[in-house]
Tab-separated table of C-alpha atoms in Angstrom:
chain	number	residue	atom	x	y	z
A	1238	MET	CA	61.697	-47.207	57.161
A	1239	LYS	CA	58.598	-45.045	56.673
A	1240	ARG	CA	60.775	-42.107	56.032
A	1241	LYS	CA	62.643	-43.915	53.301
A	1242	VAL	CA	59.367	-45.127	51.569
A	1243	ALA	CA	58.032	-41.478	51.741
A	1244	GLY	CA	61.210	-40.210	50.195
A	1245	ALA	CA	61.031	-42.796	47.494
A	1246	LYS	CA	57.492	-41.813	46.725
A	1247	TRP	CA	58.371	-38.191	46.658
A	1248	LYS	CA	61.179	-38.871	44.203
A	1249	ILE	CA	58.822	-40.926	41.936
A	1250	GLY	CA	56.167	-38.282	42.144
A	1251	SER	CA	58.582	-35.402	41.225
A	1252	GLY	CA	59.999	-37.533	38.400
A	1253	LEU	CA	56.563	-38.112	36.936
A	1254	LEU	CA	55.719	-34.417	37.370
A	1255	GLY	CA	58.930	-33.501	35.481
A	1256	LEU	CA	58.113	-35.925	32.751
A	1257	ALA	CA	54.600	-34.474	32.505
A	1258	LEU	CA	55.888	-30.948	32.338
A	1259	PHE	CA	58.439	-31.922	29.697
A	1260	SER	CA	55.663	-33.565	27.708
A	1261	ASN	CA	53.400	-30.603	27.890
A	1262	LEU	CA	56.288	-28.400	26.864
A	1263	VAL	CA	56.918	-30.511	23.753
A	1264	HIS	CA	53.207	-30.598	22.952
A	1265	ALA	CA	53.016	-26.841	23.390
A	1266	GLU	CA	55.851	-26.350	20.912
A	1267	GLU	CA	54.213	-28.652	18.412
A	1268	ILE	CA	50.937	-26.623	18.684
A	1269	ASN	CA	52.839	-23.367	18.115
A	1270	ARG	CA	54.620	-24.967	15.071
A	1271	PRO	CA	51.907	-26.944	13.347
A	1272	ASP	CA	53.697	-26.659	10.068
A	1273	LEU	CA	56.649	-28.793	11.240
A	1274	PRO	CA	56.766	-32.578	11.929
A	1275	PRO	CA	56.454	-33.815	15.406
A	1276	SER	CA	59.405	-33.661	17.743
A	1277	ALA	CA	59.762	-37.424	18.092
A	1278	GLN	CA	59.940	-37.862	14.391
A	1279	ILE	CA	62.490	-35.087	13.995
A	1280	ASP	CA	64.758	-36.527	16.728
A	1281	ASN	CA	64.538	-40.031	15.139
A	1282	ALA	CA	65.208	-38.679	11.696
A	1283	LEU	CA	68.250	-36.639	12.676
A	1284	SER	CA	69.749	-39.349	14.811
A	1285	ASN	CA	69.507	-41.838	11.876
A	1286	HIS	CA	70.948	-39.579	9.275
A	1287	LEU	CA	74.168	-40.628	7.604
A	1288	LEU	CA	76.002	-37.538	8.657
A	1289	VAL	CA	75.142	-37.988	12.268
A	1290	ARG	CA	75.912	-41.811	12.301
A	1291	ASN	CA	79.338	-41.203	10.805
A	1292	ALA	CA	80.075	-38.463	13.401
A	1293	ILE	CA	79.004	-40.931	16.214
A	1294	ASN	CA	81.541	-43.367	14.827
A	1295	GLU	CA	84.202	-40.694	14.656
A	1296	LEU	CA	83.545	-39.845	18.306
A	1297	LYS	CA	83.874	-43.561	19.245
A	1298	ILE	CA	87.184	-43.619	17.412
A	1299	GLU	CA	88.465	-40.456	19.205
A	1300	ARG	CA	87.559	-41.982	22.554
A	1301	THR	CA	89.662	-44.958	21.694
A	1302	ASN	CA	92.432	-42.738	20.598
A	1303	GLN	CA	92.205	-40.919	23.938
A	1304	ARG	CA	92.981	-44.170	25.669
A	1305	LYS	CA	96.050	-44.526	23.346
A	1306	TRP	CA	97.169	-40.948	24.192
A	1307	ASN	CA	96.887	-41.682	27.922
A	1308	SER	CA	98.772	-44.942	27.696
A	1309	GLY	CA	101.407	-43.861	25.208
A	1310	ASN	CA	102.757	-45.755	22.350
A	1311	TYR	CA	105.790	-47.219	24.058
A	1312	GLU	CA	105.965	-50.883	24.850
A	1313	PHE	CA	108.288	-53.344	26.658
A	1314	ASN	CA	110.843	-54.934	24.503
A	1315	LEU	CA	112.312	-58.348	25.274
A	1316	ARG	CA	115.501	-59.280	23.708
A	1317	ALA	CA	117.613	-62.481	23.926
A	1318	GLY	CA	120.721	-63.828	22.295
A	1319	THR	CA	123.154	-66.666	22.349
A	1320	GLY	CA	126.627	-67.261	21.211
A	1321	GLN	CA	129.709	-69.407	21.348
A	1322	ARG	CA	133.138	-68.230	22.551
A	1323	SER	CA	136.251	-69.981	21.238
A	1324	VAL	CA	139.424	-69.836	23.424
A	1325	ALA	CA	142.381	-70.019	21.071
A	1326	SER	CA	144.969	-71.033	23.728
A	1327	SER	CA	143.062	-74.071	24.884
A	1328	GLY	CA	140.724	-74.719	21.896
A	1329	GLU	CA	137.859	-74.783	24.366
A	1330	LYS	CA	134.396	-73.671	23.049
A	1331	LEU	CA	132.089	-72.018	25.599
A	1332	ARG	CA	128.347	-71.397	25.211
A	1333	GLU	CA	127.050	-68.019	26.313
A	1334	TRP	CA	123.647	-66.294	26.402
A	1335	ASP	CA	122.046	-63.041	27.467
A	1336	VAL	CA	118.532	-61.706	27.944
A	1337	GLY	CA	117.330	-58.146	28.435
A	1338	LEU	CA	114.041	-56.212	29.095
A	1339	GLU	CA	113.748	-52.585	28.165
A	1340	ARG	CA	111.198	-49.905	27.654
A	1341	PRO	CA	111.168	-46.173	26.651
A	1342	LEU	CA	109.921	-43.925	29.274
A	1343	ARG	CA	107.879	-40.717	28.595
A	1344	LEU	CA	109.046	-37.786	30.401
A	1345	LEU	CA	106.428	-36.384	32.818
A	1346	ASN	CA	105.646	-33.172	30.931
A	1347	LYS	CA	104.880	-35.221	27.823
A	1348	VAL	CA	102.504	-37.356	29.749
A	1349	GLY	CA	100.398	-34.381	30.660
A	1350	ILE	CA	100.487	-32.967	27.092
A	1351	ASP	CA	99.288	-36.310	25.696
A	1352	GLU	CA	96.442	-36.506	28.048
A	1353	ASP	CA	95.321	-32.951	27.078
A	1354	ILE	CA	95.532	-33.890	23.342
A	1355	GLY	CA	93.155	-36.860	24.079
A	1356	VAL	CA	90.736	-34.643	25.849
A	1357	ALA	CA	90.835	-31.961	23.160
A	1358	SER	CA	90.409	-34.583	20.381
A	1359	VAL	CA	87.276	-36.017	22.058
A	1360	ALA	CA	85.881	-32.521	22.504
A	1361	ARG	CA	86.413	-31.741	18.806
A	1362	ALA	CA	84.598	-35.006	17.890
A	1363	GLU	CA	81.684	-33.991	20.280
A	1364	TYR	CA	81.403	-30.700	18.528
A	1365	ALA	CA	81.659	-32.434	15.172
A	1366	LEU	CA	78.763	-34.622	16.162
A	1367	GLY	CA	76.685	-31.642	17.089
A	1368	ASP	CA	77.620	-29.905	13.794
A	1369	ALA	CA	76.622	-33.110	11.884
A	1370	ARG	CA	73.173	-33.098	13.645
A	1371	HIS	CA	72.902	-29.338	12.892
A	1372	GLU	CA	73.611	-29.891	9.223
A	1373	ALA	CA	71.136	-32.661	9.011
A	1374	GLY	CA	68.575	-30.365	10.649
A	1375	ARG	CA	69.263	-27.737	8.005
A	1376	THR	CA	68.835	-30.247	5.260
A	1377	LEU	CA	65.553	-31.572	6.771
A	1378	LEU	CA	64.273	-28.125	7.126
A	1379	GLN	CA	65.132	-27.188	3.466
A	1380	MET	CA	63.608	-30.316	2.042
A	1381	TRP	CA	60.560	-30.105	4.261
A	1382	PHE	CA	59.765	-26.571	2.963
A	1383	ALA	CA	60.641	-27.589	-0.639
A	1384	TRP	CA	57.981	-30.180	-0.449
A	1385	GLN	CA	55.566	-27.811	1.141
A	1386	ARG	CA	56.067	-25.341	-1.747
A	1387	GLU	CA	55.260	-27.920	-4.286
A	1388	GLN	CA	52.244	-29.054	-2.309
A	1389	VAL	CA	50.985	-25.339	-2.175
A	1390	GLN	CA	51.321	-25.109	-5.916
A	1391	VAL	CA	49.315	-28.397	-6.360
A	1392	THR	CA	46.505	-27.020	-4.155
A	1393	LEU	CA	46.344	-23.681	-5.951
A	1394	TRP	CA	46.376	-25.200	-9.323
A	1395	GLN	CA	43.680	-27.718	-8.282
A	1396	GLN	CA	41.528	-24.868	-7.106
A	1397	GLN	CA	42.118	-22.958	-10.275
A	1398	ALA	CA	41.242	-26.009	-12.382
A	1399	ASP	CA	38.036	-26.622	-10.427
A	1400	ILE	CA	37.014	-22.993	-10.683
A	1401	LEU	CA	37.617	-22.871	-14.454
A	1402	LYS	CA	35.741	-26.117	-14.941
A	1403	GLN	CA	32.711	-24.756	-13.055
A	1404	GLN	CA	32.974	-21.525	-15.148
A	1405	ALA	CA	33.030	-23.541	-18.373
A	1406	GLN	CA	29.833	-25.299	-17.226
A	1407	LEU	CA	28.292	-21.980	-16.407
A	1408	VAL	CA	29.180	-20.575	-19.856
A	1409	GLU	CA	27.762	-23.811	-21.399
A	1410	LYS	CA	24.461	-23.221	-19.788
A	1411	ARG	CA	24.466	-19.636	-20.906
A	1412	VAL	CA	25.227	-20.567	-24.503
A	1413	LYS	CA	22.302	-23.160	-24.511
A	1414	ALA	CA	20.113	-20.414	-23.119
A	1415	GLY	CA	21.255	-18.076	-25.992
A	1416	ASP	CA	22.815	-15.592	-23.415
A	1417	ALA	CA	26.411	-16.051	-24.583
A	1418	PRO	CA	28.186	-16.779	-27.972
A	1419	LYS	CA	29.731	-20.171	-28.724
A	1420	LEU	CA	33.142	-18.375	-28.809
A	1421	GLU	CA	32.934	-17.850	-25.044
A	1422	LEU	CA	32.452	-21.562	-24.433
A	1423	ASN	CA	35.518	-22.394	-26.559
A	1424	LEU	CA	37.474	-19.914	-24.591
A	1425	ALA	CA	36.190	-21.243	-21.168
A	1426	GLN	CA	36.857	-24.855	-22.143
A	1427	ALA	CA	40.358	-23.941	-23.394
A	1428	ALA	CA	41.178	-22.206	-20.204
A	1429	ALA	CA	39.856	-25.201	-18.103
A	1430	ALA	CA	42.056	-27.630	-20.260
A	1431	GLN	CA	45.067	-25.445	-20.020
A	1432	ALA	CA	44.971	-25.267	-16.214
A	1433	SER	CA	45.392	-29.047	-16.116
A	1434	VAL	CA	48.901	-28.797	-17.581
A	1435	PRO	CA	50.504	-26.847	-14.685
A	1436	LEU	CA	48.490	-28.949	-12.274
A	1437	HIS	CA	50.122	-32.150	-13.543
A	1438	GLN	CA	53.534	-30.508	-13.594
A	1439	ALA	CA	53.137	-29.366	-9.967
A	1440	GLN	CA	51.977	-32.867	-8.989
A	1441	LEU	CA	55.080	-34.370	-10.521
A	1442	ARG	CA	57.405	-31.913	-8.753
A	1443	ALA	CA	55.510	-32.512	-5.375
A	1444	GLN	CA	55.972	-36.347	-5.820
A	1445	LEU	CA	59.689	-35.930	-6.552
A	1446	ALA	CA	60.070	-33.600	-3.585
A	1447	ARG	CA	58.226	-36.023	-1.319
A	1448	ASN	CA	60.503	-38.943	-2.565
A	1449	ASP	CA	63.680	-37.017	-1.928
A	1450	LEU	CA	62.541	-36.161	1.594
A	1451	GLN	CA	61.410	-39.695	2.505
A	1452	ARG	CA	64.576	-41.235	1.105
A	1453	GLN	CA	66.918	-39.074	3.261
A	1454	PHE	CA	64.572	-38.987	6.325
A	1455	PRO	CA	62.373	-42.113	6.313
A	1456	ALA	CA	61.303	-41.345	9.934
A	1457	ILE	CA	59.367	-38.376	8.791
A	1458	GLN	CA	55.755	-39.104	7.968
A	1459	LEU	CA	54.341	-36.647	5.456
A	1460	PRO	CA	50.711	-35.617	6.059
A	1461	GLU	CA	48.257	-35.268	3.344
A	1462	LYS	CA	47.586	-31.626	4.378
A	1463	LEU	CA	49.252	-29.219	6.739
A	1464	PRO	CA	47.494	-26.454	8.673
A	1465	PRO	CA	48.631	-23.049	7.577
A	1466	ALA	CA	51.068	-21.263	9.993
A	1467	THR	CA	50.935	-17.500	10.009
A	1468	PRO	CA	54.460	-16.015	9.917
A	1469	GLN	CA	55.802	-14.352	13.068
A	1470	SER	CA	58.036	-11.305	13.120
A	1471	ILE	CA	61.679	-11.411	14.376
A	1472	GLU	CA	61.378	-9.650	17.731
A	1473	ARG	CA	65.080	-9.380	18.729
A	1474	ASP	CA	67.747	-7.410	17.042
A	1475	LEU	CA	70.883	-8.691	15.224
A	1476	ALA	CA	73.052	-8.410	18.285
A	1477	PHE	CA	70.918	-10.792	20.308
A	1478	TRP	CA	70.823	-13.461	17.545
A	1479	LYS	CA	74.525	-13.081	16.941
A	1480	GLU	CA	75.276	-13.771	20.585
A	1481	ARG	CA	72.888	-16.783	20.665
A	1482	VAL	CA	74.151	-18.353	17.394
A	1483	LEU	CA	77.935	-17.892	18.371
A	1484	GLU	CA	77.263	-19.271	21.876
A	1485	HIS	CA	76.029	-22.598	20.597
A	1486	ASN	CA	77.712	-22.847	17.236
A	1487	HIS	CA	79.172	-26.370	16.703
A	1488	GLU	CA	81.198	-25.386	13.562
A	1489	LEU	CA	83.004	-22.713	15.555
A	1490	GLY	CA	83.425	-25.252	18.363
A	1491	VAL	CA	85.100	-27.643	15.943
A	1492	ALA	CA	87.443	-25.002	14.553
A	1493	ARG	CA	88.323	-23.926	18.205
A	1494	GLU	CA	89.022	-27.414	19.351
A	1495	GLN	CA	91.065	-28.219	16.122
A	1496	SER	CA	93.207	-25.167	16.864
A	1497	ARG	CA	93.767	-26.371	20.501
A	1498	VAL	CA	94.627	-29.865	19.246
A	1499	GLN	CA	97.245	-28.351	16.931
A	1500	GLN	CA	98.646	-26.177	19.599
A	1501	LEU	CA	99.029	-29.073	21.893
A	1502	LEU	CA	100.609	-31.091	19.041
A	1503	ALA	CA	103.031	-28.292	18.482
A	1504	GLN	CA	103.797	-28.183	22.323
A	1505	ARG	CA	104.298	-31.988	22.221
A	1506	SER	CA	106.682	-31.657	19.284
A	1507	ARG	CA	108.725	-29.076	21.103
A	1508	ALA	CA	108.866	-31.275	24.112
A	1509	ASP	CA	110.057	-34.095	21.822
A	1510	ARG	CA	113.320	-32.116	21.122
A	1511	LEU	CA	114.407	-33.819	24.456
A	1512	PRO	CA	114.321	-37.463	23.509
A	1513	ASP	CA	112.738	-40.034	25.904
A	1514	PRO	CA	115.318	-42.374	27.449
A	1515	THR	CA	115.071	-46.149	27.125
A	1516	VAL	CA	115.696	-47.933	30.366
A	1517	GLY	CA	116.470	-51.721	30.583
A	1518	VAL	CA	117.818	-54.526	32.638
A	1519	SER	CA	120.026	-57.399	31.381
A	1520	TYR	CA	121.148	-60.728	32.487
A	1521	ALA	CA	123.884	-62.818	30.832
A	1522	LYS	CA	125.781	-66.130	31.510
A	1523	GLU	CA	129.217	-66.265	30.056
A	1524	ALA	CA	131.889	-68.909	29.884
A	1525	SER	CA	129.419	-71.763	29.983
A	1526	GLY	CA	127.773	-70.402	33.121
A	1527	SER	CA	130.987	-69.882	35.197
A	1528	GLU	CA	130.485	-66.090	34.921
A	1529	LYS	CA	127.048	-64.307	35.468
A	1530	VAL	CA	126.468	-60.675	34.543
A	1531	MET	CA	123.527	-58.489	35.625
A	1532	GLY	CA	123.164	-54.883	34.675
A	1533	VAL	CA	121.053	-51.810	34.031
A	1534	TYR	CA	121.476	-49.627	31.121
A	1535	VAL	CA	119.991	-46.384	29.662
A	1536	SER	CA	119.967	-45.378	26.038
A	1537	VAL	CA	119.096	-41.966	24.574
A	1538	PRO	CA	118.641	-41.271	20.838
A	1539	LEU	CA	120.694	-38.419	19.338
A	1540	SER	CA	118.959	-36.291	16.842
A	1541	PHE	CA	120.783	-33.968	14.468
A	1542	GLY	CA	118.076	-31.578	13.233
A	1543	LEU	CA	115.165	-33.994	12.656
A	1544	ARG	CA	113.271	-33.212	15.858
A	1545	SER	CA	113.694	-29.407	15.381
A	1546	ALA	CA	112.431	-29.591	11.814
A	1547	THR	CA	109.532	-31.603	12.936
A	1548	ALA	CA	108.639	-29.134	15.724
A	1549	GLU	CA	108.743	-26.216	13.310
A	1550	GLY	CA	106.507	-27.973	10.810
A	1551	VAL	CA	103.837	-28.742	13.547
A	1552	ALA	CA	104.060	-25.065	14.759
A	1553	GLN	CA	103.221	-23.942	11.274
A	1554	GLN	CA	100.175	-26.279	11.204
A	1555	ALA	CA	99.113	-24.855	14.487
A	1556	ALA	CA	99.258	-21.355	13.035
A	1557	ILE	CA	97.136	-22.434	10.145
A	1558	ALA	CA	94.509	-23.926	12.379
A	1559	ALA	CA	94.402	-20.715	14.433
A	1560	ASP	CA	93.858	-18.672	11.293
A	1561	GLN	CA	91.184	-21.131	10.221
A	1562	GLU	CA	89.396	-20.590	13.562
A	1563	THR	CA	89.453	-16.811	12.981
A	1564	PHE	CA	88.278	-17.225	9.415
A	1565	SER	CA	85.383	-19.484	10.481
A	1566	LYS	CA	84.207	-17.075	13.096
A	1567	HIS	CA	84.113	-14.269	10.540
A	1568	ARG	CA	82.436	-16.351	8.050
A	1569	ILE	CA	79.755	-17.552	10.605
A	1570	GLU	CA	79.187	-13.936	11.615
A	1571	GLY	CA	78.428	-13.113	7.994
A	1572	ASP	CA	75.988	-16.057	7.750
A	1573	ILE	CA	74.245	-14.752	10.956
A	1574	TYR	CA	73.776	-11.392	9.343
A	1575	ALA	CA	72.470	-12.951	6.084
A	1576	ILE	CA	70.075	-15.363	7.912
A	1577	HIS	CA	68.726	-12.609	10.162
A	1578	THR	CA	68.313	-10.141	7.324
A	1579	GLN	CA	66.570	-12.758	5.213
A	1580	ALA	CA	64.231	-13.551	8.115
A	1581	VAL	CA	63.220	-9.955	8.610
A	1582	SER	CA	62.925	-9.269	4.948
A	1583	SER	CA	60.900	-12.345	4.316
A	1584	TYR	CA	58.399	-11.434	6.886
A	1585	ASN	CA	57.939	-7.935	5.477
A	1586	THR	CA	57.654	-9.442	1.994
A	1587	TRP	CA	54.948	-11.720	3.025
A	1588	GLN	CA	52.985	-8.870	4.609
A	1589	GLN	CA	53.003	-7.003	1.351
A	1590	ALA	CA	52.159	-10.064	-0.650
A	1591	HIS	CA	49.288	-10.862	1.750
A	1592	GLU	CA	47.761	-7.527	1.435
A	1593	ALA	CA	48.095	-7.427	-2.369
A	1594	ALA	CA	46.627	-10.942	-2.740
A	1595	GLN	CA	43.533	-10.072	-0.577
A	1596	ALA	CA	42.822	-7.069	-2.804
A	1597	ILE	CA	43.365	-8.927	-6.103
A	1598	ARG	CA	41.192	-11.873	-4.940
A	1599	SER	CA	38.413	-9.558	-3.928
A	1600	ASN	CA	38.599	-7.893	-7.289
A	1601	ALA	CA	38.507	-11.209	-9.190
A	1602	GLU	CA	35.318	-12.152	-7.179
A	1603	LEU	CA	33.580	-8.911	-8.145
A	1604	ILE	CA	34.440	-9.378	-11.810
A	1605	ALA	CA	33.195	-13.020	-11.678
A	1606	LYS	CA	29.870	-11.861	-10.212
A	1607	ALA	CA	29.708	-9.123	-12.897
A	1608	TYR	CA	30.203	-11.687	-15.636
A	1609	THR	CA	27.489	-13.877	-14.166
A	1610	LEU	CA	25.096	-10.969	-14.177
A	1611	GLY	CA	26.030	-10.252	-17.828
A	1612	GLU	CA	27.817	-7.017	-16.906
A	1613	ASN	CA	31.381	-8.056	-18.012
A	1614	SER	CA	33.140	-10.265	-20.589
A	1615	LEU	CA	34.500	-13.646	-20.004
A	1616	SER	CA	37.974	-12.467	-21.118
A	1617	ASP	CA	38.021	-10.018	-18.264
A	1618	SER	CA	36.864	-12.613	-15.774
A	1619	LEU	CA	39.629	-15.134	-16.867
A	1620	THR	CA	42.264	-12.444	-16.709
A	1621	ALA	CA	41.112	-11.499	-13.252
A	1622	ARG	CA	41.126	-15.108	-12.183
A	1623	ARG	CA	44.679	-15.618	-13.502
A	1624	PHE	CA	45.910	-12.569	-11.538
A	1625	ALA	CA	44.257	-13.829	-8.518
A	1626	LEU	CA	45.945	-17.285	-8.845
A	1627	GLU	CA	49.309	-15.613	-9.403
A	1628	SER	CA	48.838	-13.423	-6.354
A	1629	SER	CA	47.808	-16.327	-4.217
A	1630	LEU	CA	50.750	-18.291	-5.358
A	1631	VAL	CA	53.190	-15.423	-4.447
A	1632	GLU	CA	51.482	-15.022	-1.125
A	1633	ASN	CA	51.712	-18.626	-0.147
A	1634	LEU	CA	55.300	-19.009	-1.416
A	1635	ALA	CA	56.178	-15.684	0.589
A	1636	GLN	CA	54.489	-17.205	3.613
A	1637	LEU	CA	56.628	-20.353	3.342
A	1638	ASP	CA	59.765	-18.350	2.838
A	1639	ALA	CA	59.080	-16.307	5.915
A	1640	ASN	CA	58.426	-19.301	8.025
A	1641	GLU	CA	61.543	-21.221	6.790
A	1642	ALA	CA	63.864	-18.241	7.303
A	1643	ARG	CA	62.540	-17.832	10.793
A	1644	TYR	CA	62.930	-21.502	11.577
A	1645	ARG	CA	66.349	-21.492	10.134
A	1646	LEU	CA	67.371	-18.641	12.464
A	1647	LEU	CA	65.816	-20.538	15.486
A	1648	LEU	CA	67.667	-23.656	14.411
A	1649	ASP	CA	71.058	-21.935	14.327
A	1650	ALA	CA	70.341	-20.403	17.692
A	1651	HIS	CA	69.425	-23.849	19.062
A	1652	GLN	CA	65.754	-22.814	19.849
A	1653	LEU	CA	64.046	-25.024	17.335
A	1654	TRP	CA	65.236	-28.601	17.746
A	1655	ALA	CA	67.512	-30.547	20.172
A	1656	LEU	CA	71.084	-30.013	18.967
A	1657	ASP	CA	73.022	-29.594	22.199
A	1658	ASN	CA	76.076	-31.703	23.265
A	1659	ASP	CA	74.081	-33.412	25.987
A	1660	THR	CA	71.696	-34.690	23.470
A	1661	ASN	CA	74.528	-35.804	21.198
A	1662	GLU	CA	76.233	-37.670	24.142
A	1663	HIS	CA	72.899	-39.449	24.835
A	1664	HIS	CA	72.689	-40.600	21.202
A	1665	ALA	CA	76.326	-41.538	20.970
A	1666	ASN	CA	76.143	-43.751	24.016
A	1667	HIS	CA	73.106	-45.678	22.595
A	1668	TYR	CA	74.743	-46.742	19.408
């Protein structure tokens, strides 16, 4: 008894340890990706997306269809009839009746094929569920960074408006002190007023992006401000990412299982060239019950070209599905190349934009100080300030592009969010 208790305690302790390790792993991932929503929100958002919910229902339908494939579509048929026999020589009328029970029987090779079709159809639906979750993840990632881009522009334009307002106040003091002409004050006030226009436009776009994201993914809670995330380079080469993406690609899995289903349907259609027999038993009473007849019968349908033509048509559909699988693989390989190239290029672009923005901002600060000391014109200071804003905007957008491209590559390789079939099974069983 003590051993059982000790074993139970060890299992509970190991389970808690595993849960703690998993929680620490999730927490570490969220720390490494501060510019993404928490994992719990992402999982909830993807699970409740319309594409995923529809795919879950499709999986349930295919599981029901699997039971139909296993049982077959044949049923018992009960027939009964009655009649009256008239004997001409005697004028006697005799009541007669008969009853029969029959059922078509699937040949054994067809039973095995039908079971395989059911299994392949469920596998196709499971891959479709994973693909739906993947597509929902891509949509979430795209909308999340679209909102971030608008937020970045709001922040930069707000900073620009504040700086220009402060500069206008400084010019006003200089004008009152007689150190600057009134024309400079008009120019500074006009620049400050003009900065409010793109600020309001950016705020509108940010609000629209926020509304779109929250409408499709209400589980995602948008923070007021996100900590900046420094882009990371793509360490592995194209061959590595190609292998990873193809290994876990749900779309390719759907095409592969669809091709298998069509091949099995073609095999089933070829097997159908040999019709299934119908076996029945009958019982009849004739001559008002003086004669009793019991028998067994077999009937086989005779086809004159219909079954062969049907088999040829299904075989052509199987060939189309096989070609579609090949086409899907080639297209996915092209997408992998494009996504990997974009991720590498976006990181290099951000590095160049970052270095250029630092130099331009430093130059703008020097020109602003020179204007404060009366060593430069206001026009030069405003021009430098505008260049600094543009370079900061380019830098921040390049930073978001680099992060989004890298996350997209990780998402397709199943290294970002939970998209595996095991997770899909868990969600499907809880709906």
